[in-house]
Amino acid sequence: ATVPRVFRFRVASTHTDDSGPADLDDGDPRTAWREDKGGFGRGEFVTARAAARGSKIRALRIVPGDASSTESFALRNRLKRLWIVPASAPSYVVTFARDPASERSRPAMPYWVHFDPPLETSCLSVVIDEVYPGRGARPRAGQTAISELAVLTDLDGVALLPLWARQVAEGGRDGGNAEVLLVREGSPGTRAV
């Protein structure tokens, strides 16, 4: 349930509330980003940007529907196929071969996409291509939801706070990047320095 520190989703093509795509990477599968157009969400996208340079994306953690309850998971559309579009690398297609609602007794269990080698990019968009329709959803009536879509890098993890503090002390480009990350941590970042 690690909350990403380097990449955060801040841009979405559409959303249903004031939090926008912030619900995607908050570490809480009970919250969800939902597109607000109805239908099947094809072409809707969310974009994450790096707070600092020099990190490499190791994995995506995905909960491909509204995991706030078992009923919500079944009623709303769930991801079937999506595009992962890095700013400076080839795109990837991720397919959920079976409907996640039929696969899981616990909807909040994540799926993982691992990158080997890790991706080096400052920006990453995820575009919905196809969904499994929610139970009883008719065309233009369903709503697509994603509870978690976390971009995890080699710089994510609590144990890195002392490393970032050392990088700040040493200065240079790495120090500047580490400073941005520590500021985002608030009090724990200050204590590390």
N, CA, C and O of each residue as an XYZ file, in Angstrom:
772
protein
N       0.824     -1.216      0.000
C       0.000      0.000      0.000
C       0.854      1.260      0.000
O       0.374      2.327      0.382
N       2.106      1.156     -0.420
C       2.993      2.308     -0.461
C       2.373      3.431     -1.285
O       1.923      3.209     -2.409
N       2.351      4.638     -0.723
C       1.912      5.807     -1.478
C       3.124      6.306     -2.258
O       4.172      6.567     -1.667
N       2.996      6.443     -3.577
C       4.138      6.888     -4.375
C       4.632      8.262     -3.937
O       3.843      9.127     -3.555
N       5.934      8.446     -3.996
C       6.521      9.729     -3.616
C       6.996     10.528     -4.813
O       6.981     11.759     -4.775
N       7.415      9.860     -5.871
C       8.010     10.566     -7.000
C       6.959     10.910     -8.050
O       6.836     12.074     -8.434
N       6.204      9.929     -8.520
C       5.172     10.145     -9.541
C       3.808     10.226     -8.871
O       3.446      9.362     -8.073
N       3.058     11.269     -9.201
C       1.689     11.411     -8.702
C       0.784     11.799     -9.865
O       1.183     12.553    -10.752
N      -0.434     11.277     -9.850
C      -1.410     11.613    -10.885
C      -2.042     12.953    -10.544
O      -2.603     13.127     -9.463
N      -1.949     13.899    -11.473
C      -2.483     15.244    -11.270
C      -3.386     15.700    -12.413
O      -4.100     16.694    -12.281
N      -3.357     14.978    -13.533
C      -4.125     15.376    -14.707
C      -5.028     14.218    -15.114
O      -4.597     13.066    -15.132
N      -6.290     14.526    -15.442
C      -7.230     13.518    -15.927
C      -8.092     14.135    -17.012
O      -8.420     15.320    -16.957
N      -8.454     13.330    -17.994
C      -9.310     13.833    -19.062
C     -10.698     14.175    -18.531
O     -11.364     15.065    -19.062
N     -11.135     13.479    -17.495
C     -12.434     13.740    -16.874
C     -12.433     13.107    -15.482
O     -11.646     12.199    -15.218
N     -13.293     13.571    -14.605
C     -13.442     12.969    -13.274
C     -14.743     13.448    -12.656
O     -15.339     14.430    -13.098
N     -15.175     12.726    -11.614
C     -16.497     12.995    -11.043
C     -16.499     13.917     -9.833
O     -17.564     14.359     -9.402
N     -15.317     14.220     -9.269
C     -15.330     15.055     -8.059
C     -14.119     15.969     -8.016
O     -13.285     15.951     -8.921
N     -14.024     16.769     -6.961
C     -12.956     17.755     -6.846
C     -11.573     17.154     -6.647
O     -10.570     17.824     -6.893
N     -11.500     15.899     -6.205
C     -10.188     15.311     -5.950
C      -9.475     14.931     -7.243
O      -8.268     14.689     -7.238
N     -10.209     14.879     -8.346
C      -9.602     14.529     -9.625
C      -8.915     13.181     -9.542
O      -9.444     12.260     -8.918
N      -7.747     13.042    -10.157
C      -7.083     11.740    -10.145
C      -6.284     11.464     -8.871
O      -5.609     10.438     -8.790
N      -6.342     12.349     -7.874
C      -5.572     12.138     -6.642
C      -5.977     10.855     -5.922
O      -5.178     10.292     -5.173
N      -7.202     10.385     -6.137
C      -7.652      9.146     -5.505
C      -6.954      7.911     -6.075
O      -6.989      6.842     -5.465
N      -6.327      8.052     -7.232
C      -5.671      6.908     -7.871
C      -4.478      6.390     -7.091
O      -4.268      5.180     -7.012
N      -3.702      7.281     -6.521
C      -2.437      6.856     -5.918
C      -2.330      7.255     -4.451
O      -1.254      7.599     -3.961
N      -3.477      7.202     -3.754
C      -3.488      7.580     -2.340
C      -3.274      6.390     -1.405
O      -3.286      6.557     -0.185
N      -3.078      5.188     -1.962
C      -2.850      4.000     -1.141
C      -4.107      3.435     -0.511
O      -4.031      2.492      0.276
N      -5.268      3.997     -0.845
C      -6.537      3.559     -0.249
C      -7.466      3.045     -1.339
O      -8.036      3.854     -2.072
N      -7.644      1.728     -1.480
C      -8.512      1.198     -2.537
C      -9.995      1.500     -2.336
O     -10.804      1.228     -3.223
N     -10.362      2.060     -1.183
C     -11.773      2.429     -0.972
C     -12.129      3.722     -1.690
O     -13.308      4.047     -1.826
N     -11.121      4.469     -2.154
C     -11.372      5.657     -2.962
C     -11.129      5.284     -4.419
O     -10.365      4.362     -4.704
N     -11.768      5.990     -5.338
C     -11.614      5.648     -6.753
C     -11.733      6.890     -7.627
O     -12.489      7.816     -7.333
N     -10.964      6.879     -8.708
C     -11.160      7.855     -9.780
C     -12.240      7.278    -10.692
O     -12.203      6.098    -11.041
N     -13.196      8.113    -11.073
C     -14.256      7.680    -11.975
C     -14.410      8.704    -13.083
O     -14.469      9.910    -12.843
N     -14.473      8.188    -14.311
C     -14.759      9.104    -15.417
C     -16.239      9.456    -15.336
O     -17.051      8.635    -14.910
N     -16.588     10.655    -15.736
C     -17.965     11.090    -15.515
C     -18.818     11.151    -16.772
O     -19.889     11.758    -16.765
N     -18.355     10.527    -17.853
C     -19.116     10.621    -19.098
C     -20.083      9.473    -19.300
O     -20.952      9.548    -20.167
N     -19.951      8.405    -18.513
C     -20.768      7.229    -18.759
C     -20.236      6.496    -19.975
O     -19.249      6.922    -20.576
N     -20.868      5.419    -20.337
C     -20.351      4.651    -21.462
C     -19.192      3.797    -20.999
O     -19.187      3.304    -19.871
N     -18.222      3.622    -21.855
C     -17.170      2.671    -21.543
C     -15.797      3.306    -21.355
O     -14.807      2.579    -21.284
N     -15.698      4.588    -21.274
C     -14.455      5.235    -20.901
C     -13.340      5.164    -21.917
O     -12.224      5.592    -21.623
N     -13.595      4.641    -23.102
C     -12.521      4.506    -24.084
C     -11.932      5.866    -24.429
O     -12.650      6.813    -24.746
N     -10.599      5.938    -24.359
C      -9.893      7.176    -24.658
C      -9.686      8.078    -23.459
O      -8.904      9.025    -23.533
N     -10.368      7.807    -22.353
C     -10.133      8.607    -21.139
C      -8.730      8.309    -20.626
O      -8.245      7.185    -20.752
N      -8.079      9.316    -20.048
C      -6.695      9.127    -19.619
C      -6.410      9.851    -18.315
O      -7.129     10.766    -17.915
N      -5.348      9.418    -17.671
C      -4.794     10.086    -16.496
C      -3.283     10.192    -16.716
O      -2.678      9.332    -17.356
N      -2.687     11.250    -16.180
C      -1.252     11.485    -16.377
C      -0.575     11.756    -15.046
O      -1.056     12.546    -14.233
N       0.553     11.085    -14.838
C       1.383     11.293    -13.641
C       2.686     11.949    -14.078
O       3.234     11.635    -15.134
N       3.168     12.862    -13.249
C       4.447     13.527    -13.511
C       5.384     13.302    -12.329
O       4.949     13.156    -11.187
N       6.676     13.279    -12.631
C       7.686     13.079    -11.598
C       7.950     14.390    -10.868
O       8.037     15.449    -11.489
N       8.076     14.313     -9.555
C       8.407     15.493     -8.747
C       9.892     15.794     -8.820
O      10.308     16.926     -8.575
N      10.697     14.793     -9.155
C      12.147     14.975     -9.243
C      12.687     14.064    -10.341
O      12.091     13.038    -10.671
N      13.809     14.454    -10.889
C      14.431     13.652    -11.947
C      15.307     12.568    -11.362
O      15.650     12.577    -10.180
N      15.660     11.632    -12.231
C      16.627     10.620    -11.832
C      16.038      9.336    -11.297
O      16.787      8.428    -10.939
N      14.722      9.226    -11.229
C      14.121      7.983    -10.731
C      13.773      7.087    -11.909
O      13.654      7.547    -13.045
N      13.613      5.816    -11.624
C      13.238      4.842    -12.646
C      11.976      4.127    -12.188
O      11.882      3.689    -11.041
N      11.008      4.011    -13.089
C       9.745      3.349    -12.757
C       9.962      1.845    -12.754
O      10.371      1.260    -13.756
N       9.681      1.228    -11.614
C       9.833     -0.219    -11.455
C       8.525     -0.971    -11.673
O       8.528     -2.082    -12.203
N       7.395     -0.364    -11.262
C       6.134     -1.118    -11.324
C       4.935     -0.184    -11.259
O       5.034      0.961    -10.820
N       3.794     -0.710    -11.714
C       2.497     -0.085    -11.506
C       1.676     -1.025    -10.641
O       1.686     -2.238    -10.849
N       0.971     -0.469     -9.679
C       0.031     -1.236     -8.852
C      -1.371     -0.801     -9.277
O      -1.703      0.382     -9.216
N      -2.189     -1.761     -9.707
C      -3.492     -1.427    -10.286
C      -4.609     -2.197     -9.579
O      -4.550     -3.420     -9.454
N      -5.620     -1.468     -9.123
C      -6.887     -2.074     -8.697
C      -7.887     -1.601     -9.748
O      -8.322     -0.450     -9.712
N      -8.261     -2.491    -10.697
C      -8.914     -2.094    -11.947
C     -10.422     -1.847    -11.896
O     -11.108     -2.085    -12.890
N     -10.944     -1.387    -10.791
C     -12.371     -1.081    -10.676
C     -12.617     -0.304     -9.404
O     -11.669      0.124     -8.745
N     -13.865     -0.115     -9.049
C     -14.227      0.595     -7.822
C     -14.275     -0.413     -6.672
O     -15.274     -1.111     -6.494
N     -13.202     -0.486     -5.899
C     -13.085     -1.478     -4.824
C     -13.626     -0.980     -3.490
O     -13.317     -1.560     -2.449
N     -14.428      0.083     -3.500
C     -14.982      0.580     -2.239
C     -15.913     -0.454     -1.600
O     -16.117     -0.443     -0.386
N     -16.472     -1.342     -2.415
C     -17.278     -2.455     -1.909
C     -17.351     -3.515     -3.007
O     -17.079     -3.233     -4.174
N     -17.716     -4.723     -2.626
C     -17.877     -5.794     -3.619
C     -18.971     -5.426     -4.613
O     -18.850     -5.703     -5.807
N     -20.038     -4.803     -4.120
C     -21.137     -4.395     -4.992
C     -20.692     -3.329     -5.994
O     -21.021     -3.422     -7.176
N     -19.942     -2.309     -5.533
C     -19.451     -1.257     -6.430
C     -18.520     -1.828     -7.487
O     -18.537     -1.397     -8.640
N     -17.701     -2.808     -7.082
C     -16.770     -3.424     -8.026
C     -17.540     -4.108     -9.153
O     -17.133     -4.040    -10.313
N     -18.646     -4.762     -8.820
C     -19.444     -5.463     -9.825
C     -20.284     -4.496    -10.672
O     -20.483     -4.739    -11.863
N     -20.780     -3.405    -10.073
C     -21.677     -2.494    -10.779
C     -20.972     -1.565    -11.754
O     -21.529     -1.246    -12.804
N     -19.760     -1.123    -11.435
C     -19.049     -0.188    -12.310
C     -18.162     -0.945    -13.286
O     -17.766     -2.082    -13.030
N     -17.854     -0.299    -14.415
C     -16.965     -0.894    -15.404
C     -15.576     -1.093    -14.823
O     -15.100     -0.288    -14.023
N     -14.929     -2.184    -15.239
C     -13.572     -2.515    -14.799
C     -12.640     -2.553    -16.005
O     -13.077     -2.813    -17.127
N     -11.374     -2.299    -15.775
C     -10.410     -2.275    -16.873
C     -10.288     -3.639    -17.544
O     -10.267     -4.678    -16.884
N     -10.209     -3.608    -18.859
C      -9.916     -4.806    -19.643
C      -8.594     -4.620    -20.391
O      -7.747     -5.513    -20.404
N      -8.428     -3.446    -21.014
C      -7.172     -3.168    -21.720
C      -6.858     -1.685    -21.586
O      -7.745     -0.837    -21.690
N      -5.598     -1.388    -21.357
C      -5.158      0.001    -21.259
C      -3.793      0.166    -21.909
O      -3.044     -0.793    -22.094
N      -3.499      1.406    -22.247
C      -2.204      1.769    -22.812
C      -1.412      2.500    -21.744
O      -1.943      3.370    -21.055
N      -0.139      2.147    -21.608
C       0.784      2.877    -20.746
C       1.706      3.632    -21.688
O       2.428      3.030    -22.483
N       1.677      4.965    -21.590
C       2.390      5.806    -22.544
C       3.401      6.684    -21.812
O       3.047      7.756    -21.320
N       4.672      6.237    -21.734
C       5.716      7.081    -21.144
C       6.093      8.202    -22.113
O       5.941      8.054    -23.326
N       6.583      9.317    -21.579
C       6.972     10.445    -22.426
C       8.185     10.112    -23.283
O       8.300     10.609    -24.404
N       9.092      9.281    -22.776
C      10.358      9.069    -23.481
C      10.701      7.589    -23.649
O      11.867      7.208    -23.547
N       9.699      6.760    -23.905
C       9.942      5.331    -24.111
C       8.775      4.772    -24.922
O       7.742      5.430    -25.048
N       8.926      3.569    -25.471
C       7.807      2.970    -26.209
C       6.599      2.743    -25.301
O       6.736      2.621    -24.084
N       5.418      2.689    -25.911
C       4.180      2.432    -25.172
C       4.016      0.939    -24.897
O       4.616      0.094    -25.561
N       3.193      0.645    -23.906
C       2.880     -0.728    -23.523
C       1.374     -0.900    -23.527
O       0.630      0.045    -23.264
N       0.927     -2.115    -23.829
C      -0.487     -2.462    -23.720
C      -0.609     -3.478    -22.594
O       0.106     -4.479    -22.568
N      -1.522     -3.212    -21.663
C      -1.778     -4.132    -20.554
C      -3.195     -4.660    -20.728
O      -4.142     -3.887    -20.873
N      -3.332     -5.977    -20.712
C      -4.633     -6.610    -20.879
C      -4.960     -7.461    -19.666
O      -4.136     -8.257    -19.215
N      -6.164     -7.291    -19.142
C      -6.684     -8.153    -18.082
C      -7.454     -9.254    -18.809
O      -8.568     -9.032    -19.284
N      -6.856    -10.437    -18.893
C      -7.398    -11.520    -19.717
C      -8.789    -11.965    -19.268
O      -9.601    -12.396    -20.087
N      -9.058    -11.862    -17.993
C     -10.381    -12.222    -17.452
C     -10.929    -11.032    -16.677
O     -10.177    -10.203    -16.164
N     -12.222    -10.968    -16.604
C     -12.877     -9.904    -15.852
C     -12.433     -9.970    -14.391
O     -12.637    -10.990    -13.734
N     -11.827     -8.894    -13.873
C     -11.387     -8.906    -12.472
C     -12.511     -9.207    -11.482
O     -12.243     -9.705    -10.389
N     -13.759     -8.915    -11.841
C     -14.879     -9.211    -10.936
C     -15.102    -10.715    -10.804
O     -15.600    -11.175     -9.777
N     -14.742    -11.483    -11.825
C     -14.907    -12.931    -11.738
C     -13.673    -13.608    -11.158
O     -13.733    -14.766    -10.745
N     -12.561    -12.893    -11.128
C     -11.279    -13.440    -10.682
C     -11.064    -13.335     -9.182
O     -10.388    -14.179     -8.593
N     -11.622    -12.325     -8.567
C     -11.225    -11.987     -7.210
C     -12.376    -12.047     -6.231
O     -13.469    -11.546     -6.494
N     -12.108    -12.672     -5.093
C     -13.100    -12.603     -4.029
C     -12.924    -11.304     -3.248
O     -13.857    -10.829     -2.599
N     -11.714    -10.731     -3.315
C     -11.440     -9.443     -2.657
C     -11.101     -8.418     -3.736
O      -9.998     -8.461     -4.282
N     -11.998     -7.509     -4.058
C     -11.769     -6.582     -5.163
C     -10.568     -5.663     -4.967
O     -10.018     -5.169     -5.951
N     -10.145     -5.418     -3.724
C      -9.045     -4.482     -3.485
C      -7.658     -5.089     -3.727
O      -6.657     -4.377     -3.654
N      -7.587     -6.381     -4.011
C      -6.285     -6.994     -4.283
C      -5.723     -6.412     -5.576
O      -6.415     -6.395     -6.594
N      -4.474     -5.933     -5.553
C      -3.925     -5.284     -6.752
C      -3.369     -6.275     -7.773
O      -2.999     -7.405     -7.454
N      -3.331     -5.804     -8.993
C      -2.575     -6.430    -10.073
C      -1.287     -5.629    -10.201
O      -1.242     -4.455     -9.832
N      -0.244     -6.259    -10.721
C       1.052     -5.600    -10.838
C       1.559     -5.646    -12.272
O       1.408     -6.653    -12.964
N       2.162     -4.547    -12.710
C       2.893     -4.487    -13.970
C       4.325     -4.139    -13.588
O       4.585     -3.071    -13.034
N       5.255     -5.047    -13.886
C       6.676     -4.818    -13.563
C       7.425     -4.438    -14.832
O       7.169     -4.991    -15.902
N       8.344     -3.499    -14.708
C       9.156     -3.065    -15.841
C      10.587     -3.537    -15.639
O      11.233     -3.194    -14.649
N      11.068     -4.319    -16.577
C      12.445     -4.817    -16.541
C      12.997     -4.762    -17.952
O      12.655     -5.606    -18.780
N      13.838     -3.793    -18.242
C      14.455     -2.843    -17.328
C      13.467     -1.743    -16.919
O      12.459     -1.518    -17.589
N      13.775     -1.068    -15.817
C      12.911      0.020    -15.344
C      12.803      1.141    -16.384
O      13.721      1.363    -17.174
N      11.664      1.841    -16.368
C      11.431      2.947    -17.299
C      12.069      4.225    -16.786
O      11.951      4.559    -15.607
N      12.742      4.935    -17.671
C      13.273      6.259    -17.346
C      12.437      7.280    -18.100
O      12.554      7.404    -19.319
N      11.596      8.011    -17.383
C      10.735      9.022    -17.985
C      10.319     10.013    -16.906
O      10.380      9.708    -15.715
N       9.899     11.187    -17.325
C       9.444     12.196    -16.360
C       7.925     12.311    -16.329
O       7.369     13.033    -15.502
N       7.256     11.596    -17.233
C       5.810     11.716    -17.363
C       5.264     10.390    -17.882
O       5.893      9.737    -18.714
N       4.092      9.995    -17.388
C       3.491      8.730    -17.800
C       1.980      8.902    -17.871
O       1.352      9.338    -16.906
N       1.401      8.559    -19.015
C      -0.061      8.588    -19.157
C      -0.590      7.166    -19.262
O       0.071      6.281    -19.805
N      -1.785      6.963    -18.737
C      -2.481      5.686    -18.848
C      -3.813      5.986    -19.532
O      -4.594      6.820    -19.075
N      -4.053      5.272    -20.653
C      -5.234      5.514    -21.476
C      -6.108      4.263    -21.478
O      -5.626      3.162    -21.746
N      -7.390      4.437    -21.179
C      -8.331      3.313    -21.194
C      -8.673      2.973    -22.641
O      -9.056      3.843    -23.423
N      -8.529      1.693    -22.983
C      -8.857      1.242    -24.325
C     -10.139      0.403    -24.350
O     -10.949      0.518    -25.270
N     -10.309     -0.440    -23.326
C     -11.485     -1.306    -23.290
C     -11.776     -1.680    -21.844
O     -10.860     -1.766    -21.025
N     -13.048     -1.903    -21.527
C     -13.452     -2.264    -20.166
C     -14.379     -3.466    -20.181
O     -14.981     -3.800    -21.201
N     -14.482     -4.113    -19.013
C     -15.526     -5.096    -18.767
C     -16.707     -4.311    -18.223
O     -16.553     -3.584    -17.241
N     -17.897     -4.435    -18.838
C     -19.027     -3.624    -18.373
C     -19.504     -4.055    -16.995
O     -19.479     -5.234    -16.641
N     -19.936     -3.069    -16.238
C     -20.516     -3.345    -14.933
C     -21.809     -4.122    -15.077
O     -22.457     -4.094    -16.123
N     -22.166     -4.804    -14.028
C     -23.387     -5.617    -14.045
C     -24.587     -4.726    -14.361
O     -24.848     -3.741    -13.669
N     -25.291     -5.082    -15.392
C     -26.476     -4.313    -15.782
C     -26.156     -3.046    -16.548
O     -27.068     -2.294    -16.892
N     -24.868     -2.784    -16.831
C     -24.506     -1.548    -17.532
C     -24.893     -1.643    -19.007
O     -24.567     -2.614    -19.689
N     -25.588     -0.625    -19.477
C     -25.930     -0.514    -20.890
C     -24.967      0.485    -21.510
O     -24.396      1.304    -20.790
N     -24.767      0.442    -22.831
C     -23.935      1.460    -23.464
C     -24.401      2.853    -23.049
O     -25.598      3.141    -23.026
N     -23.448      3.701    -22.726
C     -23.652      5.086    -22.289
C     -24.221      5.181    -20.875
O     -24.461      6.289    -20.396
N     -24.446      4.060    -20.194
C     -25.009      4.124    -18.846
C     -23.979      3.794    -17.782
O     -24.093      4.281    -16.657
N     -22.981      2.986    -18.098
C     -21.998      2.568    -17.106
C     -21.015      3.674    -16.783
O     -20.978      4.703    -17.458
N     -20.228      3.461    -15.761
C     -19.199      4.421    -15.377
C     -17.948      3.617    -15.061
O     -17.995      2.667    -14.280
N     -16.837      3.997    -15.664
C     -15.578      3.287    -15.468
C     -14.864      3.858    -14.254
O     -14.808      5.073    -14.067
N     -14.314      2.962    -13.423
C     -13.634      3.387    -12.193
C     -12.316      2.634    -12.045
O     -12.172      1.498    -12.496
N     -11.355      3.303    -11.398
C     -10.071      2.683    -11.038
C      -9.784      3.099     -9.602
O      -9.698      4.291     -9.308
N      -9.633      2.123     -8.698
C      -9.375      2.450     -7.297
C      -7.913      2.788     -7.033
O      -7.621      3.698     -6.257
N      -7.007      2.079     -7.661
C      -5.583      2.348     -7.461
C      -4.848      2.233     -8.780
O      -5.070      1.307     -9.561
N      -3.969      3.192     -9.012
C      -3.052      3.170    -10.141
C      -1.807      3.908     -9.661
O      -1.670      5.113     -9.869
N      -0.917      3.185     -9.027
C       0.256      3.787     -8.393
C       1.492      3.516     -9.233
O       1.740      2.382     -9.642
N       2.265      4.565     -9.486
C       3.529      4.459    -10.218
C       4.639      4.399     -9.174
O       4.894      5.382     -8.479
N       5.295      3.252     -9.064
C       6.323      3.049     -8.039
C       7.713      3.022     -8.667
O       7.947      2.341     -9.666
N       8.622      3.770     -8.065
C       9.975      3.898     -8.599
C      11.001      3.324     -7.629
O      10.670      2.849     -6.542
N      12.247      3.387     -8.059
C      13.341      2.943     -7.206
C      13.583      3.905     -6.046
O      14.370      3.599     -5.150
N      12.921      5.061     -6.046
C      13.089      6.035     -4.964
C      11.930      6.030     -3.971
O      11.899      6.856     -3.058
N      10.984      5.119     -4.133
C       9.849      5.060     -3.211
C      10.176      4.154     -2.026
O      10.784      3.097     -2.193
N       9.771      4.576     -0.835
C       9.981      3.787      0.372
C      10.464      4.660      1.516
O      11.279      5.559      1.309
N       9.972      4.407      2.717
C      10.312      5.208      3.898
C      11.807      5.186      4.184
O      12.354      6.194      4.632
N      12.480      4.073      3.940
C      13.906      3.956      4.248
C      14.745      4.924      3.429
O      15.924      5.105      3.733
N      14.187      5.548      2.408
C      14.954      6.450      1.561
C      15.060      7.860      2.131
O      15.833      8.662      1.607
N      14.316      8.194      3.180
C      14.396      9.551      3.726
C      15.819      9.913      4.154
O      16.276     11.007      3.822
N      16.547      9.046      4.880
C      17.932      9.402      5.233
C      18.841      9.554      4.006
O      19.726     10.410      3.986
N      18.616      8.722      2.990
C      19.403      8.842      1.754
C      19.156     10.194      1.098
O      20.096     10.865      0.672
N      17.877     10.596      1.018
C      17.567     11.885      0.419
C      18.185     13.025      1.215
O      18.663     13.998      0.631
N      18.182     12.921      2.537
C      18.798     13.962      3.382
C      20.295     14.063      3.087
O      20.838     15.165      3.006
N      20.961     12.920      2.925
C      22.389     12.933      2.574
C      22.619     13.585      1.215
O      23.574     14.342      1.037
N      21.734     13.286      0.248
C      21.864     13.878     -1.081
C      21.691     15.391     -1.029
O      22.372     16.112     -1.758
N      20.792     15.883     -0.183
C      20.617     17.329     -0.021
C      21.914     17.938      0.520
O      22.372     18.971      0.031
N      22.495     17.298      1.519
C      23.737     17.806      2.112
C      24.883     17.831      1.102
O      25.731     18.722      1.146
N      24.909     16.858      0.195
C      25.978     16.788     -0.802
C      25.777     17.769     -1.943
O      26.729     18.098     -2.651
N      24.531     18.247     -2.135
C      24.252     19.244     -3.171
C      24.173     18.641     -4.563
O      23.989     17.435     -4.721
N      24.314     19.492     -5.569
C      24.246     19.052     -6.953
C      22.826     18.749     -7.390
O      21.860     19.020     -6.678
N      22.728     18.173     -8.592
C      21.415     17.857     -9.160
C      20.662     16.855     -8.299
O      19.468     17.025     -8.053
N      21.354     15.800     -7.831
C      20.693     14.813     -6.986
C      20.184     15.453     -5.697
O      19.115     15.099     -5.200
N      20.957     16.395     -5.160
C      20.535     17.089     -3.946
C      19.284     17.910     -4.161
O      18.406     17.946     -3.299
N      19.194     18.573     -5.306
C      18.000     19.356     -5.635
C      16.773     18.477     -5.791
O      15.687     18.817     -5.321
N      16.953     17.342     -6.456
C      15.837     16.396     -6.615
C      15.400     15.856     -5.262
O      14.205     15.769     -4.979
N      16.367     15.495     -4.429
C      16.051     14.949     -3.105
C      15.344     15.994     -2.248
O      14.455     15.652     -1.469
N      15.726     17.253     -2.379
C      15.082     18.321     -1.610
C      13.589     18.411     -1.948
O      12.753     18.549     -1.055
N      13.264     18.331     -3.236
C      11.856     18.375     -3.661
C      11.083     17.227     -3.022
O       9.965     17.415     -2.541
N      11.684     16.034     -3.019
C      11.009     14.870     -2.456
C      10.841     14.985     -0.944
O       9.799     14.606     -0.409
N      11.849     15.503     -0.251
C      11.750     15.667      1.205
C      10.700     16.702      1.585
O       9.979     16.517      2.566
N      10.604     17.788      0.826
C       9.602     18.816      1.102
C       8.204     18.208      0.990
O       7.329     18.517      1.799
N       7.990     17.351      0.001
C       6.678     16.711     -0.168
C       6.338     15.792      0.998
O       5.163     15.519      1.243
N       7.353     15.308      1.725
C       7.123     14.412      2.870
C       6.644     15.151      4.101
O       6.104     14.530      5.018
N       6.830     16.481      4.147
C       6.412     17.250      5.303
C       7.293     16.988      6.516
O       8.518     16.969      6.387
N       6.698     16.785      7.697
C       7.458     16.604      8.954
C       8.469     15.462      8.903
O       9.592     15.657      9.370
N       8.145     14.272      8.363
C       9.156     13.215      8.310
C      10.370     13.627      7.479
O      11.498     13.263      7.810
N      10.149     14.383      6.405
C      11.260     14.862      5.596
C      12.122     15.844      6.354
O      13.348     15.803      6.254
N      11.494     16.727      7.113
C      12.227     17.706      7.922
C      13.054     17.007      8.975
O      14.212     17.366      9.187
N      12.480     16.006      9.650
C      13.226     15.266     10.672
C      14.421     14.540     10.060
O      15.463     14.423     10.705
N      14.292     14.055      8.842
C      15.395     13.348      8.191
C      16.571     14.282      7.948
O      17.724     13.872      8.075
N      16.289     15.538      7.601
C      17.358     16.510      7.358
C      18.017     16.875      8.685
O      18.946     17.683      8.711
